[in-house]
Amino acid sequence: GSQYLLSDPATAKAYFQKGFDLSRNLNYRKGEADCLRFIGNVLKRQGEYPRALNNFIRALAISESINDSSGISAGLGHIGDIYSEQGDHYKARYYFMRAKEIDEKIHKNEELIQMLLNIGKSYYRQDIADSAFIFLNQCYKLAAENGFNFVMDGVLTTLGQLHASKENNTEAMNYFRKSIPFSVSKGAYANLSDSYLGIA
């Protein structure tokens, strides 16, 4: 399912649903929560925010019931995503910050990097540049140090947008161009489009 998430959401959703059904038959609660979050992610990408939020809330409840810190963090992050997509950046950051605290406590650097990116994007969307730069630069530094390329397309594109909004055109162009290979390699067409638009 994960392999189809960016390129073919309908196929991804079908696999995640099979995973959920199998997990429920086996009474594998962590698997249920993981698959619910993945299904929610597909629904979010399709613009079905209420249904996505419902999946994320159900997943969070399961993760809390089995004391799965990673699942709790992921659930909080996905709920934050929904509020962010709908423009409620204060509420989004409330969930992102809670997830970030858990990730720092349990030393989950991959998830921490994603939360730093989410928080940075949230501040960027509200035109709070100083805070956006702080979190995006933390994300970029941590990702580069650990070789976590999965987040590079997003952080580089957003840093490009942030610099462009401040008319730092040379820096913006540099970040947009650096983001393109990462976006191409993972099929992240939304970021690729944003970077090409930023260059244009």
JSON list of C-alpha atoms in Angstrom, two decimals:
[
{"chain": "A", "resi": 1, "resn": "GLY", "atom": "CA", "xyz": [0.00, 0.00, 0.00]},
{"chain": "A", "resi": 2, "resn": "SER", "atom": "CA", "xyz": [2.75, 2.42, 0.92]},
{"chain": "A", "resi": 3, "resn": "GLN", "atom": "CA", "xyz": [4.37, 1.96, -2.48]},
{"chain": "A", "resi": 4, "resn": "TYR", "atom": "CA", "xyz": [1.16, 3.08, -4.21]},
{"chain": "A", "resi": 5, "resn": "LEU", "atom": "CA", "xyz": [0.33, 5.93, -1.82]},
{"chain": "A", "resi": 6, "resn": "LEU", "atom": "CA", "xyz": [1.68, 8.79, -3.92]},
{"chain": "A", "resi": 7, "resn": "SER", "atom": "CA", "xyz": [1.08, 7.37, -7.39]},
{"chain": "A", "resi": 8, "resn": "ASP", "atom": "CA", "xyz": [-2.17, 5.39, -7.12]},
{"chain": "A", "resi": 9, "resn": "PRO", "atom": "CA", "xyz": [-4.21, 6.23, -3.99]},
{"chain": "A", "resi": 10, "resn": "ALA", "atom": "CA", "xyz": [-7.15, 3.94, -4.86]},
{"chain": "A", "resi": 11, "resn": "THR", "atom": "CA", "xyz": [-4.89, 0.89, -5.10]},
{"chain": "A", "resi": 12, "resn": "ALA", "atom": "CA", "xyz": [-3.08, 1.93, -1.92]},
{"chain": "A", "resi": 13, "resn": "LYS", "atom": "CA", "xyz": [-6.39, 2.20, -0.07]},
{"chain": "A", "resi": 14, "resn": "ALA", "atom": "CA", "xyz": [-7.43, -1.29, -1.19]},
{"chain": "A", "resi": 15, "resn": "TYR", "atom": "CA", "xyz": [-4.22, -2.78, 0.22]},
{"chain": "A", "resi": 16, "resn": "PHE", "atom": "CA", "xyz": [-4.54, -0.84, 3.47]},
{"chain": "A", "resi": 17, "resn": "GLN", "atom": "CA", "xyz": [-8.13, -2.06, 3.86]},
{"chain": "A", "resi": 18, "resn": "LYS", "atom": "CA", "xyz": [-6.96, -5.66, 3.40]},
{"chain": "A", "resi": 19, "resn": "GLY", "atom": "CA", "xyz": [-4.31, -5.03, 6.03]},
{"chain": "A", "resi": 20, "resn": "PHE", "atom": "CA", "xyz": [-6.90, -3.62, 8.42]},
{"chain": "A", "resi": 21, "resn": "ASP", "atom": "CA", "xyz": [-9.26, -6.56, 7.92]},
{"chain": "A", "resi": 22, "resn": "LEU", "atom": "CA", "xyz": [-6.45, -9.07, 8.44]},
{"chain": "A", "resi": 23, "resn": "SER", "atom": "CA", "xyz": [-5.25, -7.24, 11.58]},
{"chain": "A", "resi": 24, "resn": "ARG", "atom": "CA", "xyz": [-8.75, -7.21, 13.03]},
{"chain": "A", "resi": 25, "resn": "ASN", "atom": "CA", "xyz": [-9.19, -10.95, 12.34]},
{"chain": "A", "resi": 26, "resn": "LEU", "atom": "CA", "xyz": [-5.89, -11.61, 14.13]},
{"chain": "A", "resi": 27, "resn": "ASN", "atom": "CA", "xyz": [-6.73, -9.16, 16.96]},
{"chain": "A", "resi": 28, "resn": "TYR", "atom": "CA", "xyz": [-3.51, -7.33, 16.07]},
{"chain": "A", "resi": 29, "resn": "ARG", "atom": "CA", "xyz": [-4.39, -3.90, 17.48]},
{"chain": "A", "resi": 30, "resn": "LYS", "atom": "CA", "xyz": [-1.24, -2.12, 16.34]},
{"chain": "A", "resi": 31, "resn": "GLY", "atom": "CA", "xyz": [-1.86, -3.30, 12.78]},
{"chain": "A", "resi": 32, "resn": "GLU", "atom": "CA", "xyz": [-5.44, -2.01, 12.95]},
{"chain": "A", "resi": 33, "resn": "ALA", "atom": "CA", "xyz": [-4.23, 1.43, 14.05]},
{"chain": "A", "resi": 34, "resn": "ASP", "atom": "CA", "xyz": [-1.47, 1.55, 11.43]},
{"chain": "A", "resi": 35, "resn": "CYS", "atom": "CA", "xyz": [-3.85, 0.64, 8.61]},
{"chain": "A", "resi": 36, "resn": "LEU", "atom": "CA", "xyz": [-6.50, 3.10, 9.81]},
{"chain": "A", "resi": 37, "resn": "ARG", "atom": "CA", "xyz": [-3.92, 5.86, 9.67]},
{"chain": "A", "resi": 38, "resn": "PHE", "atom": "CA", "xyz": [-2.87, 4.84, 6.15]},
{"chain": "A", "resi": 39, "resn": "ILE", "atom": "CA", "xyz": [-6.49, 4.76, 4.98]},
{"chain": "A", "resi": 40, "resn": "GLY", "atom": "CA", "xyz": [-6.95, 8.17, 6.58]},
{"chain": "A", "resi": 41, "resn": "ASN", "atom": "CA", "xyz": [-3.93, 9.44, 4.69]},
{"chain": "A", "resi": 42, "resn": "VAL", "atom": "CA", "xyz": [-5.44, 8.31, 1.37]},
{"chain": "A", "resi": 43, "resn": "LEU", "atom": "CA", "xyz": [-8.76, 9.95, 2.26]},
{"chain": "A", "resi": 44, "resn": "LYS", "atom": "CA", "xyz": [-6.94, 13.16, 3.19]},
{"chain": "A", "resi": 45, "resn": "ARG", "atom": "CA", "xyz": [-5.20, 13.20, -0.19]},
{"chain": "A", "resi": 46, "resn": "GLN", "atom": "CA", "xyz": [-8.60, 12.78, -1.84]},
{"chain": "A", "resi": 47, "resn": "GLY", "atom": "CA", "xyz": [-9.99, 15.77, 0.10]},
{"chain": "A", "resi": 48, "resn": "GLU", "atom": "CA", "xyz": [-12.32, 13.68, 2.28]},
{"chain": "A", "resi": 49, "resn": "TYR", "atom": "CA", "xyz": [-11.29, 15.41, 5.48]},
{"chain": "A", "resi": 50, "resn": "PRO", "atom": "CA", "xyz": [-14.13, 14.37, 7.84]},
{"chain": "A", "resi": 51, "resn": "ARG", "atom": "CA", "xyz": [-13.69, 10.68, 6.96]},
{"chain": "A", "resi": 52, "resn": "ALA", "atom": "CA", "xyz": [-9.90, 10.99, 7.21]},
{"chain": "A", "resi": 53, "resn": "LEU", "atom": "CA", "xyz": [-10.17, 12.67, 10.61]},
{"chain": "A", "resi": 54, "resn": "ASN", "atom": "CA", "xyz": [-12.49, 9.91, 11.81]},
{"chain": "A", "resi": 55, "resn": "ASN", "atom": "CA", "xyz": [-9.90, 7.28, 10.82]},
{"chain": "A", "resi": 56, "resn": "PHE", "atom": "CA", "xyz": [-7.12, 9.18, 12.57]},
{"chain": "A", "resi": 57, "resn": "ILE", "atom": "CA", "xyz": [-9.14, 9.56, 15.77]},
{"chain": "A", "resi": 58, "resn": "ARG", "atom": "CA", "xyz": [-10.00, 5.84, 15.77]},
{"chain": "A", "resi": 59, "resn": "ALA", "atom": "CA", "xyz": [-6.34, 4.97, 15.21]},
{"chain": "A", "resi": 60, "resn": "LEU", "atom": "CA", "xyz": [-5.22, 7.29, 18.01]},
{"chain": "A", "resi": 61, "resn": "ALA", "atom": "CA", "xyz": [-7.68, 5.69, 20.44]},
{"chain": "A", "resi": 62, "resn": "ILE", "atom": "CA", "xyz": [-6.32, 2.22, 19.62]},
{"chain": "A", "resi": 63, "resn": "SER", "atom": "CA", "xyz": [-2.71, 3.38, 19.97]},
{"chain": "A", "resi": 64, "resn": "GLU", "atom": "CA", "xyz": [-3.47, 4.96, 23.34]},
{"chain": "A", "resi": 65, "resn": "SER", "atom": "CA", "xyz": [-5.24, 1.78, 24.52]},
{"chain": "A", "resi": 66, "resn": "ILE", "atom": "CA", "xyz": [-2.11, -0.31, 23.85]},
{"chain": "A", "resi": 67, "resn": "ASN", "atom": "CA", "xyz": [0.31, 2.42, 25.00]},
{"chain": "A", "resi": 68, "resn": "ASP", "atom": "CA", "xyz": [2.05, 2.57, 21.61]},
{"chain": "A", "resi": 69, "resn": "SER", "atom": "CA", "xyz": [4.04, 5.82, 21.78]},
{"chain": "A", "resi": 70, "resn": "SER", "atom": "CA", "xyz": [4.97, 5.74, 18.09]},
{"chain": "A", "resi": 71, "resn": "GLY", "atom": "CA", "xyz": [1.35, 5.21, 17.11]},
{"chain": "A", "resi": 72, "resn": "ILE", "atom": "CA", "xyz": [0.19, 8.00, 19.42]},
{"chain": "A", "resi": 73, "resn": "SER", "atom": "CA", "xyz": [2.72, 10.36, 17.89]},
{"chain": "A", "resi": 74, "resn": "ALA", "atom": "CA", "xyz": [1.69, 9.37, 14.35]},
{"chain": "A", "resi": 75, "resn": "GLY", "atom": "CA", "xyz": [-1.99, 9.79, 15.20]},
{"chain": "A", "resi": 76, "resn": "LEU", "atom": "CA", "xyz": [-1.44, 13.26, 16.66]},
{"chain": "A", "resi": 77, "resn": "GLY", "atom": "CA", "xyz": [0.57, 14.24, 13.60]},
{"chain": "A", "resi": 78, "resn": "HIS", "atom": "CA", "xyz": [-2.13, 13.09, 11.18]},
{"chain": "A", "resi": 79, "resn": "ILE", "atom": "CA", "xyz": [-4.86, 14.90, 13.10]},
{"chain": "A", "resi": 80, "resn": "GLY", "atom": "CA", "xyz": [-2.67, 18.00, 12.91]},
{"chain": "A", "resi": 81, "resn": "ASP", "atom": "CA", "xyz": [-2.40, 17.48, 9.13]},
{"chain": "A", "resi": 82, "resn": "ILE", "atom": "CA", "xyz": [-6.18, 17.67, 8.77]},
{"chain": "A", "resi": 83, "resn": "TYR", "atom": "CA", "xyz": [-6.41, 20.96, 10.65]},
{"chain": "A", "resi": 84, "resn": "SER", "atom": "CA", "xyz": [-3.45, 22.30, 8.68]},
{"chain": "A", "resi": 85, "resn": "GLU", "atom": "CA", "xyz": [-5.07, 21.41, 5.34]},
{"chain": "A", "resi": 86, "resn": "GLN", "atom": "CA", "xyz": [-8.20, 23.26, 6.44]},
{"chain": "A", "resi": 87, "resn": "GLY", "atom": "CA", "xyz": [-6.24, 26.35, 7.46]},
{"chain": "A", "resi": 88, "resn": "ASP", "atom": "CA", "xyz": [-6.57, 26.01, 11.24]},
{"chain": "A", "resi": 89, "resn": "HIS", "atom": "CA", "xyz": [-2.84, 26.40, 11.87]},
{"chain": "A", "resi": 90, "resn": "TYR", "atom": "CA", "xyz": [-3.06, 27.04, 15.60]},
{"chain": "A", "resi": 91, "resn": "LYS", "atom": "CA", "xyz": [-4.93, 23.80, 16.21]},
{"chain": "A", "resi": 92, "resn": "ALA", "atom": "CA", "xyz": [-2.63, 21.97, 13.78]},
{"chain": "A", "resi": 93, "resn": "ARG", "atom": "CA", "xyz": [0.46, 23.11, 15.68]},
{"chain": "A", "resi": 94, "resn": "TYR", "atom": "CA", "xyz": [-1.09, 22.00, 18.97]},
{"chain": "A", "resi": 95, "resn": "TYR", "atom": "CA", "xyz": [-1.14, 18.41, 17.65]},
{"chain": "A", "resi": 96, "resn": "PHE", "atom": "CA", "xyz": [2.21, 18.70, 15.86]},
{"chain": "A", "resi": 97, "resn": "MET", "atom": "CA", "xyz": [3.91, 19.98, 19.01]},
{"chain": "A", "resi": 98, "resn": "ARG", "atom": "CA", "xyz": [2.47, 17.14, 21.11]},
{"chain": "A", "resi": 99, "resn": "ALA", "atom": "CA", "xyz": [3.74, 14.63, 18.56]},
{"chain": "A", "resi": 100, "resn": "LYS", "atom": "CA", "xyz": [7.15, 16.33, 18.48]},
{"chain": "A", "resi": 101, "resn": "GLU", "atom": "CA", "xyz": [7.49, 16.01, 22.27]},
{"chain": "A", "resi": 102, "resn": "ILE", "atom": "CA", "xyz": [6.79, 12.27, 22.11]},
{"chain": "A", "resi": 103, "resn": "ASP", "atom": "CA", "xyz": [9.23, 11.78, 19.21]},
{"chain": "A", "resi": 104, "resn": "GLU", "atom": "CA", "xyz": [11.97, 13.59, 21.11]},
{"chain": "A", "resi": 105, "resn": "LYS", "atom": "CA", "xyz": [11.31, 11.51, 24.23]},
{"chain": "A", "resi": 106, "resn": "ILE", "atom": "CA", "xyz": [11.47, 8.16, 22.43]},
{"chain": "A", "resi": 107, "resn": "HIS", "atom": "CA", "xyz": [14.24, 9.25, 20.03]},
{"chain": "A", "resi": 108, "resn": "LYS", "atom": "CA", "xyz": [12.23, 8.65, 16.85]},
{"chain": "A", "resi": 109, "resn": "ASN", "atom": "CA", "xyz": [14.24, 10.90, 14.55]},
{"chain": "A", "resi": 110, "resn": "GLU", "atom": "CA", "xyz": [12.35, 10.04, 11.36]},
{"chain": "A", "resi": 111, "resn": "GLU", "atom": "CA", "xyz": [9.03, 11.06, 12.90]},
{"chain": "A", "resi": 112, "resn": "LEU", "atom": "CA", "xyz": [10.63, 14.06, 14.63]},
{"chain": "A", "resi": 113, "resn": "ILE", "atom": "CA", "xyz": [11.90, 15.32, 11.27]},
{"chain": "A", "resi": 114, "resn": "GLN", "atom": "CA", "xyz": [8.38, 15.08, 9.82]},
{"chain": "A", "resi": 115, "resn": "MET", "atom": "CA", "xyz": [6.93, 17.05, 12.75]},
{"chain": "A", "resi": 116, "resn": "LEU", "atom": "CA", "xyz": [9.60, 19.75, 12.39]},
{"chain": "A", "resi": 117, "resn": "LEU", "atom": "CA", "xyz": [8.64, 20.04, 8.72]},
{"chain": "A", "resi": 118, "resn": "ASN", "atom": "CA", "xyz": [4.94, 20.20, 9.54]},
{"chain": "A", "resi": 119, "resn": "ILE", "atom": "CA", "xyz": [5.46, 22.90, 12.18]},
{"chain": "A", "resi": 120, "resn": "GLY", "atom": "CA", "xyz": [7.69, 24.88, 9.83]},
{"chain": "A", "resi": 121, "resn": "LYS", "atom": "CA", "xyz": [5.13, 24.66, 7.01]},
{"chain": "A", "resi": 122, "resn": "SER", "atom": "CA", "xyz": [2.40, 25.77, 9.41]},
{"chain": "A", "resi": 123, "resn": "TYR", "atom": "CA", "xyz": [4.32, 28.88, 10.39]},
{"chain": "A", "resi": 124, "resn": "TYR", "atom": "CA", "xyz": [5.14, 29.56, 6.72]},
{"chain": "A", "resi": 125, "resn": "ARG", "atom": "CA", "xyz": [1.46, 29.39, 5.76]},
{"chain": "A", "resi": 126, "resn": "GLN", "atom": "CA", "xyz": [0.70, 32.01, 8.41]},
{"chain": "A", "resi": 127, "resn": "ASP", "atom": "CA", "xyz": [3.59, 34.19, 7.20]},
{"chain": "A", "resi": 128, "resn": "ILE", "atom": "CA", "xyz": [5.41, 33.86, 10.55]},
{"chain": "A", "resi": 129, "resn": "ALA", "atom": "CA", "xyz": [8.79, 33.73, 8.87]},
{"chain": "A", "resi": 130, "resn": "ASP", "atom": "CA", "xyz": [11.15, 33.70, 11.86]},
{"chain": "A", "resi": 131, "resn": "SER", "atom": "CA", "xyz": [9.50, 30.65, 13.42]},
{"chain": "A", "resi": 132, "resn": "ALA", "atom": "CA", "xyz": [9.19, 28.95, 10.03]},
{"chain": "A", "resi": 133, "resn": "PHE", "atom": "CA", "xyz": [12.92, 29.36, 9.39]},
{"chain": "A", "resi": 134, "resn": "ILE", "atom": "CA", "xyz": [13.79, 27.93, 12.83]},
{"chain": "A", "resi": 135, "resn": "PHE", "atom": "CA", "xyz": [11.80, 24.72, 12.40]},
{"chain": "A", "resi": 136, "resn": "LEU", "atom": "CA", "xyz": [12.55, 24.21, 8.70]},
{"chain": "A", "resi": 137, "resn": "ASN", "atom": "CA", "xyz": [16.28, 24.69, 9.24]},
{"chain": "A", "resi": 138, "resn": "GLN", "atom": "CA", "xyz": [16.19, 22.24, 12.18]},
{"chain": "A", "resi": 139, "resn": "CYS", "atom": "CA", "xyz": [14.42, 19.76, 9.93]},
{"chain": "A", "resi": 140, "resn": "TYR", "atom": "CA", "xyz": [16.88, 20.23, 7.07]},
{"chain": "A", "resi": 141, "resn": "LYS", "atom": "CA", "xyz": [19.93, 19.92, 9.35]},
{"chain": "A", "resi": 142, "resn": "LEU", "atom": "CA", "xyz": [18.65, 16.78, 11.08]},
{"chain": "A", "resi": 143, "resn": "ALA", "atom": "CA", "xyz": [17.64, 15.18, 7.78]},
{"chain": "A", "resi": 144, "resn": "ALA", "atom": "CA", "xyz": [21.01, 15.92, 6.15]},
{"chain": "A", "resi": 145, "resn": "GLU", "atom": "CA", "xyz": [22.96, 14.61, 9.15]},
{"chain": "A", "resi": 146, "resn": "ASN", "atom": "CA", "xyz": [21.00, 11.35, 9.21]},
{"chain": "A", "resi": 147, "resn": "GLY", "atom": "CA", "xyz": [20.60, 10.81, 5.47]},
{"chain": "A", "resi": 148, "resn": "PHE", "atom": "CA", "xyz": [16.80, 10.96, 5.72]},
{"chain": "A", "resi": 149, "resn": "ASN", "atom": "CA", "xyz": [16.09, 11.82, 2.08]},
{"chain": "A", "resi": 150, "resn": "PHE", "atom": "CA", "xyz": [12.38, 11.03, 2.39]},
{"chain": "A", "resi": 151, "resn": "VAL", "atom": "CA", "xyz": [11.71, 14.51, 3.75]},
{"chain": "A", "resi": 152, "resn": "MET", "atom": "CA", "xyz": [14.12, 16.46, 1.53]},
{"chain": "A", "resi": 153, "resn": "ASP", "atom": "CA", "xyz": [11.63, 17.24, -1.25]},
{"chain": "A", "resi": 154, "resn": "GLY", "atom": "CA", "xyz": [9.22, 18.84, 1.22]},
{"chain": "A", "resi": 155, "resn": "VAL", "atom": "CA", "xyz": [11.71, 20.80, 3.31]},
{"chain": "A", "resi": 156, "resn": "LEU", "atom": "CA", "xyz": [13.69, 22.08, 0.32]},
{"chain": "A", "resi": 157, "resn": "THR", "atom": "CA", "xyz": [10.54, 23.17, -1.53]},
{"chain": "A", "resi": 158, "resn": "THR", "atom": "CA", "xyz": [9.16, 24.93, 1.55]},
{"chain": "A", "resi": 159, "resn": "LEU", "atom": "CA", "xyz": [12.47, 26.65, 2.25]},
{"chain": "A", "resi": 160, "resn": "GLY", "atom": "CA", "xyz": [12.42, 27.82, -1.36]},
{"chain": "A", "resi": 161, "resn": "GLN", "atom": "CA", "xyz": [8.91, 29.19, -0.94]},
{"chain": "A", "resi": 162, "resn": "LEU", "atom": "CA", "xyz": [9.85, 30.89, 2.31]},
{"chain": "A", "resi": 163, "resn": "HIS", "atom": "CA", "xyz": [12.91, 32.58, 0.80]},
{"chain": "A", "resi": 164, "resn": "ALA", "atom": "CA", "xyz": [10.87, 33.60, -2.25]},
{"chain": "A", "resi": 165, "resn": "SER", "atom": "CA", "xyz": [8.24, 35.20, -0.01]},
{"chain": "A", "resi": 166, "resn": "LYS", "atom": "CA", "xyz": [11.02, 37.33, 1.48]},
{"chain": "A", "resi": 167, "resn": "GLU", "atom": "CA", "xyz": [12.41, 38.11, -2.00]},
{"chain": "A", "resi": 168, "resn": "ASN", "atom": "CA", "xyz": [15.62, 36.19, -1.29]},
{"chain": "A", "resi": 169, "resn": "ASN", "atom": "CA", "xyz": [15.52, 35.03, -4.89]},
{"chain": "A", "resi": 170, "resn": "THR", "atom": "CA", "xyz": [19.00, 33.51, -5.16]},
{"chain": "A", "resi": 171, "resn": "GLU", "atom": "CA", "xyz": [18.46, 31.35, -2.07]},
{"chain": "A", "resi": 172, "resn": "ALA", "atom": "CA", "xyz": [14.94, 30.46, -3.19]},
{"chain": "A", "resi": 173, "resn": "MET", "atom": "CA", "xyz": [16.11, 29.33, -6.62]},
{"chain": "A", "resi": 174, "resn": "ASN", "atom": "CA", "xyz": [18.85, 27.23, -5.01]},
{"chain": "A", "resi": 175, "resn": "TYR", "atom": "CA", "xyz": [16.40, 25.40, -2.74]},
{"chain": "A", "resi": 176, "resn": "PHE", "atom": "CA", "xyz": [13.84, 24.85, -5.51]},
{"chain": "A", "resi": 177, "resn": "ARG", "atom": "CA", "xyz": [16.47, 23.35, -7.82]},
{"chain": "A", "resi": 178, "resn": "LYS", "atom": "CA", "xyz": [17.89, 21.13, -5.07]},
{"chain": "A", "resi": 179, "resn": "SER", "atom": "CA", "xyz": [14.40, 19.79, -4.30]},
{"chain": "A", "resi": 180, "resn": "ILE", "atom": "CA", "xyz": [13.64, 18.57, -7.83]},
{"chain": "A", "resi": 181, "resn": "PRO", "atom": "CA", "xyz": [15.69, 15.33, -7.85]},
{"chain": "A", "resi": 182, "resn": "PHE", "atom": "CA", "xyz": [14.22, 14.32, -4.48]},
{"chain": "A", "resi": 183, "resn": "SER", "atom": "CA", "xyz": [10.67, 14.98, -5.71]},
{"chain": "A", "resi": 184, "resn": "VAL", "atom": "CA", "xyz": [11.27, 13.07, -8.96]},
{"chain": "A", "resi": 185, "resn": "SER", "atom": "CA", "xyz": [12.80, 10.07, -7.20]},
{"chain": "A", "resi": 186, "resn": "LYS", "atom": "CA", "xyz": [9.80, 9.55, -4.90]},
{"chain": "A", "resi": 187, "resn": "GLY", "atom": "CA", "xyz": [7.07, 10.66, -7.31]},
{"chain": "A", "resi": 188, "resn": "ALA", "atom": "CA", "xyz": [6.11, 13.61, -5.10]},
{"chain": "A", "resi": 189, "resn": "TYR", "atom": "CA", "xyz": [4.31, 15.51, -7.84]},
{"chain": "A", "resi": 190, "resn": "ALA", "atom": "CA", "xyz": [2.78, 18.18, -5.60]},
{"chain": "A", "resi": 191, "resn": "ASN", "atom": "CA", "xyz": [6.21, 19.28, -4.35]},
{"chain": "A", "resi": 192, "resn": "LEU", "atom": "CA", "xyz": [7.64, 18.98, -7.86]},
{"chain": "A", "resi": 193, "resn": "SER", "atom": "CA", "xyz": [4.89, 21.23, -9.18]},
{"chain": "A", "resi": 194, "resn": "ASP", "atom": "CA", "xyz": [5.46, 23.75, -6.35]},
{"chain": "A", "resi": 195, "resn": "SER", "atom": "CA", "xyz": [9.18, 23.87, -7.09]},
{"chain": "A", "resi": 196, "resn": "TYR", "atom": "CA", "xyz": [8.71, 24.38, -10.83]},
{"chain": "A", "resi": 197, "resn": "LEU", "atom": "CA", "xyz": [6.12, 27.08, -10.10]},
{"chain": "A", "resi": 198, "resn": "GLY", "atom": "CA", "xyz": [8.51, 28.73, -7.67]},
{"chain": "A", "resi": 199, "resn": "ILE", "atom": "CA", "xyz": [11.28, 28.76, -10.27]},
{"chain": "A", "resi": 200, "resn": "ALA", "atom": "CA", "xyz": [8.91, 30.16, -12.89]}
]
